């Protein structure tokens, strides 16, 4: 196995390994950007990711020039990365003339930073596109078909990892929210019992008293329940709102 093949294999392992407790999205994307430069015939790379509302943000770059170009794309709403994200397809132009026709301001900025070629690969899984990988070259012309396949494969694996991590994070948040709700419900039942005993009320009426107090004072029901249990809120205070 050649050194490039070894680097490619280790890259795919790194991009697939998002199931770690200390997973760092920024470091993960920086790995994708730097490995793109090491493995492909490009001189700089950058990555944009979409937020939940569909807005793109510069997340990682292999060089400061790449970061500046991506920021320029966003500020001027023009460039290959934006077209790639919107279409969900790879975007490239054959030469500078074609680039100027599509992205005149961006191409001028690109050349001003010493580059003569730019193209973008989507970070996508099936119909979902979550961002794009920007690839910049000092020389004119597009990547070879072999490099394009490798670049898109890395982008695809990275996308799977990112979507998987998002799903896990969302699942953990949902589990936390569910556990909080369950704990609050137990606390609520305890408070109902305490109030019913102290005030000589049926359980259903005790709940209505608690709820009326919470609404009347713009309080969370769980907070009212906690105060009833620890004794800082008594039945007289609760009844004063009825």
mmCIF file of C-alpha atoms in Angstrom:
data_model
loop_
_atom_site.group_PDB
_atom_site.id
_atom_site.type_symbol
_atom_site.label_atom_id
_atom_site.label_comp_id
_atom_site.label_asym_id
_atom_site.label_seq_id
_atom_site.Cartn_x
_atom_site.Cartn_y
_atom_site.Cartn_z
ATOM 1 C CA UNK A 1 0.000 0.000 0.000
ATOM 2 C CA UNK A 2 1.400 3.410 -1.000
ATOM 3 C CA UNK A 3 1.623 6.334 1.404
ATOM 4 C CA UNK A 4 -1.264 8.066 -0.441
ATOM 5 C CA UNK A 5 -3.411 4.952 -0.123
ATOM 6 C CA UNK A 6 -2.567 4.745 3.573
ATOM 7 C CA UNK A 7 -3.478 8.399 4.067
ATOM 8 C CA UNK A 8 -6.715 7.892 2.146
ATOM 9 C CA UNK A 9 -7.638 4.880 4.280
ATOM 10 C CA UNK A 10 -6.887 6.708 7.531
ATOM 11 C CA UNK A 11 -8.885 9.695 6.279
ATOM 12 C CA UNK A 12 -11.978 7.598 5.689
ATOM 13 C CA UNK A 13 -11.598 6.052 9.145
ATOM 14 C CA UNK A 14 -11.298 9.523 10.714
ATOM 15 C CA UNK A 15 -14.301 10.862 8.810
ATOM 16 C CA UNK A 16 -16.438 7.866 9.762
ATOM 17 C CA UNK A 17 -15.538 7.970 13.455
ATOM 18 C CA UNK A 18 -18.067 10.398 14.952
ATOM 19 C CA UNK A 19 -19.316 8.081 17.699
ATOM 20 C CA UNK A 20 -16.856 9.366 20.277
ATOM 21 C CA UNK A 21 -17.813 11.122 23.482
ATOM 22 C CA UNK A 22 -15.647 14.175 22.788
ATOM 23 C CA UNK A 23 -16.597 14.554 19.110
ATOM 24 C CA UNK A 24 -15.555 18.016 17.891
ATOM 25 C CA UNK A 25 -17.337 19.209 14.737
ATOM 26 C CA UNK A 26 -14.815 21.968 13.993
ATOM 27 C CA UNK A 27 -11.833 19.631 14.287
ATOM 28 C CA UNK A 28 -13.681 17.064 12.160
ATOM 29 C CA UNK A 29 -14.291 19.605 9.374
ATOM 30 C CA UNK A 30 -10.728 20.883 9.591
ATOM 31 C CA UNK A 31 -9.583 17.289 9.000
ATOM 32 C CA UNK A 32 -11.719 17.117 5.864
ATOM 33 C CA UNK A 33 -10.311 20.412 4.568
ATOM 34 C CA UNK A 34 -6.645 19.597 5.217
ATOM 35 C CA UNK A 35 -6.904 16.028 3.930
ATOM 36 C CA UNK A 36 -8.559 17.325 0.746
ATOM 37 C CA UNK A 37 -5.408 19.371 0.073
ATOM 38 C CA UNK A 38 -3.148 16.440 0.927
ATOM 39 C CA UNK A 39 -5.003 13.904 -1.199
ATOM 40 C CA UNK A 40 -6.345 15.899 -4.143
ATOM 41 C CA UNK A 41 -4.707 18.108 -6.749
ATOM 42 C CA UNK A 42 -5.802 21.284 -4.965
ATOM 43 C CA UNK A 43 -3.943 23.989 -3.078
ATOM 44 C CA UNK A 44 -6.586 25.051 -0.563
ATOM 45 C CA UNK A 45 -9.977 23.895 0.655
ATOM 46 C CA UNK A 46 -12.810 25.265 2.728
ATOM 47 C CA UNK A 47 -16.110 24.016 4.090
ATOM 48 C CA UNK A 48 -19.466 25.690 4.550
ATOM 49 C CA UNK A 49 -22.268 24.139 6.574
ATOM 50 C CA UNK A 50 -25.923 25.100 6.725
ATOM 51 C CA UNK A 51 -27.632 26.009 9.969
ATOM 52 C CA UNK A 52 -31.143 24.682 10.799
ATOM 53 C CA UNK A 53 -32.644 27.611 8.868
ATOM 54 C CA UNK A 54 -30.651 26.922 5.709
ATOM 55 C CA UNK A 55 -28.130 29.733 6.109
ATOM 56 C CA UNK A 56 -24.550 28.864 5.173
ATOM 57 C CA UNK A 57 -21.584 29.504 7.463
ATOM 58 C CA UNK A 58 -17.838 29.164 6.937
ATOM 59 C CA UNK A 59 -16.794 26.350 9.270
ATOM 60 C CA UNK A 60 -13.271 25.270 8.340
ATOM 61 C CA UNK A 61 -10.484 26.026 5.891
ATOM 62 C CA UNK A 62 -7.011 24.755 5.121
ATOM 63 C CA UNK A 63 -5.635 28.272 4.603
ATOM 64 C CA UNK A 64 -6.575 31.858 5.378
ATOM 65 C CA UNK A 65 -7.042 32.577 1.668
ATOM 66 C CA UNK A 66 -9.689 29.868 1.433
ATOM 67 C CA UNK A 67 -11.523 31.326 4.430
ATOM 68 C CA UNK A 68 -11.499 34.803 2.882
ATOM 69 C CA UNK A 69 -12.829 33.488 -0.429
ATOM 70 C CA UNK A 70 -15.666 31.666 1.277
ATOM 71 C CA UNK A 71 -16.572 34.732 3.314
ATOM 72 C CA UNK A 72 -16.553 36.728 0.081
ATOM 73 C CA UNK A 73 -18.946 34.231 -1.479
ATOM 74 C CA UNK A 74 -21.386 34.617 1.388
ATOM 75 C CA UNK A 75 -21.147 38.396 1.531
ATOM 76 C CA UNK A 76 -21.711 38.763 -2.219
ATOM 77 C CA UNK A 77 -24.072 35.817 -2.708
ATOM 78 C CA UNK A 78 -21.934 34.531 -5.570
ATOM 79 C CA UNK A 79 -19.623 31.589 -6.111
ATOM 80 C CA UNK A 80 -19.357 27.841 -6.704
ATOM 81 C CA UNK A 81 -20.024 26.836 -3.099
ATOM 82 C CA UNK A 82 -23.392 28.598 -3.045
ATOM 83 C CA UNK A 83 -24.431 27.112 -6.381
ATOM 84 C CA UNK A 84 -23.313 23.684 -5.192
ATOM 85 C CA UNK A 85 -25.293 23.902 -1.958
ATOM 86 C CA UNK A 86 -28.426 25.120 -3.722
ATOM 87 C CA UNK A 87 -28.317 22.474 -6.436
ATOM 88 C CA UNK A 88 -26.916 19.589 -4.395
ATOM 89 C CA UNK A 89 -24.554 18.850 -7.295
ATOM 90 C CA UNK A 90 -20.836 19.322 -7.985
ATOM 91 C CA UNK A 91 -20.089 22.705 -9.542
ATOM 92 C CA UNK A 92 -17.100 23.536 -11.758
ATOM 93 C CA UNK A 93 -16.198 25.666 -14.758
ATOM 94 C CA UNK A 94 -13.675 24.694 -17.415
ATOM 95 C CA UNK A 95 -11.652 27.900 -17.408
ATOM 96 C CA UNK A 96 -11.418 31.442 -16.087
ATOM 97 C CA UNK A 97 -13.566 32.799 -18.921
ATOM 98 C CA UNK A 98 -16.414 30.502 -17.938
ATOM 99 C CA UNK A 99 -15.868 31.344 -14.273
ATOM 100 C CA UNK A 100 -16.069 35.073 -14.984
ATOM 101 C CA UNK A 101 -19.335 34.527 -16.859
ATOM 102 C CA UNK A 102 -20.854 32.754 -13.855
ATOM 103 C CA UNK A 103 -19.180 34.542 -10.927
ATOM 104 C CA UNK A 104 -17.522 37.779 -12.095
ATOM 105 C CA UNK A 105 -16.879 39.379 -8.688
ATOM 106 C CA UNK A 106 -15.860 36.105 -7.057
ATOM 107 C CA UNK A 107 -13.466 35.228 -9.889
ATOM 108 C CA UNK A 108 -11.758 38.609 -9.593
ATOM 109 C CA UNK A 109 -11.332 38.050 -5.861
ATOM 110 C CA UNK A 110 -10.092 34.499 -6.519
ATOM 111 C CA UNK A 111 -7.377 35.725 -8.878
ATOM 112 C CA UNK A 112 -6.460 38.515 -6.507
ATOM 113 C CA UNK A 113 -5.538 35.850 -3.942
ATOM 114 C CA UNK A 114 -3.441 33.933 -6.468
ATOM 115 C CA UNK A 115 -5.877 31.158 -7.446
ATOM 116 C CA UNK A 116 -7.021 30.329 -10.975
ATOM 117 C CA UNK A 117 -9.583 27.583 -10.404
ATOM 118 C CA UNK A 118 -12.418 26.881 -7.964
ATOM 119 C CA UNK A 119 -15.021 24.173 -7.735
ATOM 120 C CA UNK A 120 -17.315 22.754 -5.087
ATOM 121 C CA UNK A 121 -18.579 19.346 -4.016
ATOM 122 C CA UNK A 122 -21.811 18.911 -2.058
ATOM 123 C CA UNK A 123 -21.978 17.537 1.456
ATOM 124 C CA UNK A 124 -25.098 15.526 0.882
ATOM 125 C CA UNK A 125 -26.920 12.351 1.762
ATOM 126 C CA UNK A 126 -29.596 11.375 -0.734
ATOM 127 C CA UNK A 127 -31.854 14.439 -1.053
ATOM 128 C CA UNK A 128 -30.402 16.276 1.950
ATOM 129 C CA UNK A 129 -27.562 18.729 1.348
ATOM 130 C CA UNK A 130 -26.019 20.144 4.516
ATOM 131 C CA UNK A 131 -23.129 22.130 3.050
ATOM 132 C CA UNK A 132 -20.360 22.160 0.474
ATOM 133 C CA UNK A 133 -16.630 21.559 0.124
ATOM 134 C CA UNK A 134 -14.797 24.305 -1.775
ATOM 135 C CA UNK A 135 -11.623 23.359 -3.635
ATOM 136 C CA UNK A 136 -9.162 25.975 -4.917
ATOM 137 C CA UNK A 137 -6.239 25.524 -7.309
ATOM 138 C CA UNK A 138 -3.338 27.809 -8.234
ATOM 139 C CA UNK A 139 -3.381 26.384 -11.753
ATOM 140 C CA UNK A 140 -6.322 26.734 -14.177
ATOM 141 C CA UNK A 141 -8.547 23.773 -14.929
ATOM 142 C CA UNK A 142 -10.727 21.333 -13.042
ATOM 143 C CA UNK A 143 -9.847 18.259 -11.042
ATOM 144 C CA UNK A 144 -9.385 14.937 -12.765
ATOM 145 C CA UNK A 145 -12.274 12.472 -12.696
ATOM 146 C CA UNK A 146 -10.319 10.277 -10.267
ATOM 147 C CA UNK A 147 -9.757 13.154 -7.845
ATOM 148 C CA UNK A 148 -13.386 14.207 -8.158
ATOM 149 C CA UNK A 149 -14.518 10.710 -7.203
ATOM 150 C CA UNK A 150 -12.201 10.659 -4.187
ATOM 151 C CA UNK A 151 -13.238 14.155 -3.138
ATOM 152 C CA UNK A 152 -16.930 13.366 -3.402
ATOM 153 C CA UNK A 153 -16.447 10.098 -1.525
ATOM 154 C CA UNK A 154 -14.762 11.968 1.342
ATOM 155 C CA UNK A 155 -17.551 14.554 1.330
ATOM 156 C CA UNK A 156 -20.182 11.803 1.383
ATOM 157 C CA UNK A 157 -18.581 9.962 4.295
ATOM 158 C CA UNK A 158 -18.212 13.228 6.205
ATOM 159 C CA UNK A 159 -21.890 14.006 5.594
ATOM 160 C CA UNK A 160 -22.988 10.639 6.931
ATOM 161 C CA UNK A 161 -20.885 11.240 10.040
ATOM 162 C CA UNK A 162 -22.277 14.731 10.573
ATOM 163 C CA UNK A 163 -25.898 13.679 10.092
ATOM 164 C CA UNK A 164 -25.337 10.721 12.398
ATOM 165 C CA UNK A 165 -23.834 12.996 15.058
ATOM 166 C CA UNK A 166 -26.739 15.441 14.704
ATOM 167 C CA UNK A 167 -29.227 12.606 15.108
ATOM 168 C CA UNK A 168 -27.450 11.349 18.214
ATOM 169 C CA UNK A 169 -27.330 14.851 19.681
ATOM 170 C CA UNK A 170 -31.003 15.345 18.916
ATOM 171 C CA UNK A 171 -31.778 11.945 20.425
ATOM 172 C CA UNK A 172 -29.813 12.770 23.556
ATOM 173 C CA UNK A 173 -31.636 16.104 23.834
ATOM 174 C CA UNK A 174 -34.969 14.352 23.415
ATOM 175 C CA UNK A 175 -33.997 11.779 26.044
ATOM 176 C CA UNK A 176 -32.983 14.565 28.434
ATOM 177 C CA UNK A 177 -36.217 16.417 27.809
ATOM 178 C CA UNK A 178 -38.207 13.222 28.350
ATOM 179 C CA UNK A 179 -36.369 12.440 31.580
ATOM 180 C CA UNK A 180 -36.968 15.983 32.800
ATOM 181 C CA UNK A 181 -40.656 15.657 31.971
ATOM 182 C CA UNK A 182 -40.886 12.320 33.776
ATOM 183 C CA UNK A 183 -39.099 13.679 36.839
ATOM 184 C CA UNK A 184 -41.374 16.706 36.833
ATOM 185 C CA UNK A 185 -44.428 14.501 36.651
ATOM 186 C CA UNK A 186 -43.295 12.488 39.692
ATOM 187 C CA UNK A 187 -42.665 15.722 41.575
ATOM 188 C CA UNK A 188 -46.092 17.009 40.570
ATOM 189 C CA UNK A 189 -47.816 13.917 41.930
ATOM 190 C CA UNK A 190 -45.893 14.278 45.197
ATOM 191 C CA UNK A 191 -46.937 17.930 45.500
ATOM 192 C CA UNK A 192 -50.569 17.058 44.850
ATOM 193 C CA UNK A 193 -50.458 14.535 47.655
ATOM 194 C CA UNK A 194 -48.792 16.990 50.035
ATOM 195 C CA UNK A 195 -51.270 19.757 49.257
ATOM 196 C CA UNK A 196 -54.273 17.425 49.429
ATOM 197 C CA UNK A 197 -53.204 16.240 52.893
ATOM 198 C CA UNK A 198 -52.362 19.693 54.249
ATOM 199 C CA UNK A 199 -55.450 21.438 52.912
ATOM 200 C CA UNK A 200 -57.903 18.535 53.157
ATOM 201 C CA UNK A 201 -58.608 18.619 49.430
ATOM 202 C CA UNK A 202 -59.352 15.852 46.921
ATOM 203 C CA UNK A 203 -56.369 15.135 44.676
ATOM 204 C CA UNK A 204 -58.085 16.547 41.579
ATOM 205 C CA UNK A 205 -58.923 19.805 43.350
ATOM 206 C CA UNK A 206 -55.402 20.056 44.757
ATOM 207 C CA UNK A 207 -54.075 19.924 41.220
ATOM 208 C CA UNK A 208 -56.482 22.645 40.094
ATOM 209 C CA UNK A 209 -55.333 24.880 42.961
ATOM 210 C CA UNK A 210 -51.686 24.368 41.978
ATOM 211 C CA UNK A 211 -52.412 25.020 38.331
ATOM 212 C CA UNK A 212 -54.425 28.163 39.047
ATOM 213 C CA UNK A 213 -51.612 29.530 41.212
ATOM 214 C CA UNK A 214 -48.983 28.761 38.564
ATOM 215 C CA UNK A 215 -50.978 30.472 35.835
ATOM 216 C CA UNK A 216 -51.946 33.417 38.033
ATOM 217 C CA UNK A 217 -48.324 34.086 38.931
ATOM 218 C CA UNK A 218 -46.816 33.180 35.554
ATOM 219 C CA UNK A 219 -44.876 30.331 37.140
ATOM 220 C CA UNK A 220 -43.936 26.894 35.891
ATOM 221 C CA UNK A 221 -46.045 24.169 37.420
ATOM 222 C CA UNK A 222 -42.919 22.156 38.242
ATOM 223 C CA UNK A 223 -41.506 25.089 40.231
ATOM 224 C CA UNK A 224 -44.748 25.475 42.186
ATOM 225 C CA UNK A 225 -44.707 21.742 42.919
ATOM 226 C CA UNK A 226 -41.135 21.946 44.222
ATOM 227 C CA UNK A 227 -42.071 24.780 46.589
ATOM 228 C CA UNK A 228 -45.084 22.903 47.910
ATOM 229 C CA UNK A 229 -42.900 19.893 48.675
ATOM 230 C CA UNK A 230 -40.175 21.894 50.454
ATOM 231 C CA UNK A 231 -42.767 23.953 52.358
ATOM 232 C CA UNK A 232 -41.890 27.398 51.021
ATOM 233 C CA UNK A 233 -45.359 27.673 49.457
ATOM 234 C CA UNK A 234 -48.287 26.802 51.737
ATOM 235 C CA UNK A 235 -51.987 26.224 51.158
ATOM 236 C CA UNK A 236 -52.955 29.717 52.330
ATOM 237 C CA UNK A 237 -50.773 31.332 49.681
ATOM 238 C CA UNK A 238 -52.147 28.979 47.075
ATOM 239 C CA UNK A 239 -55.754 29.614 48.041
ATOM 240 C CA UNK A 240 -55.284 33.382 47.948
ATOM 241 C CA UNK A 241 -55.451 33.242 44.138
ATOM 242 C CA UNK A 242 -58.717 31.321 43.982
#
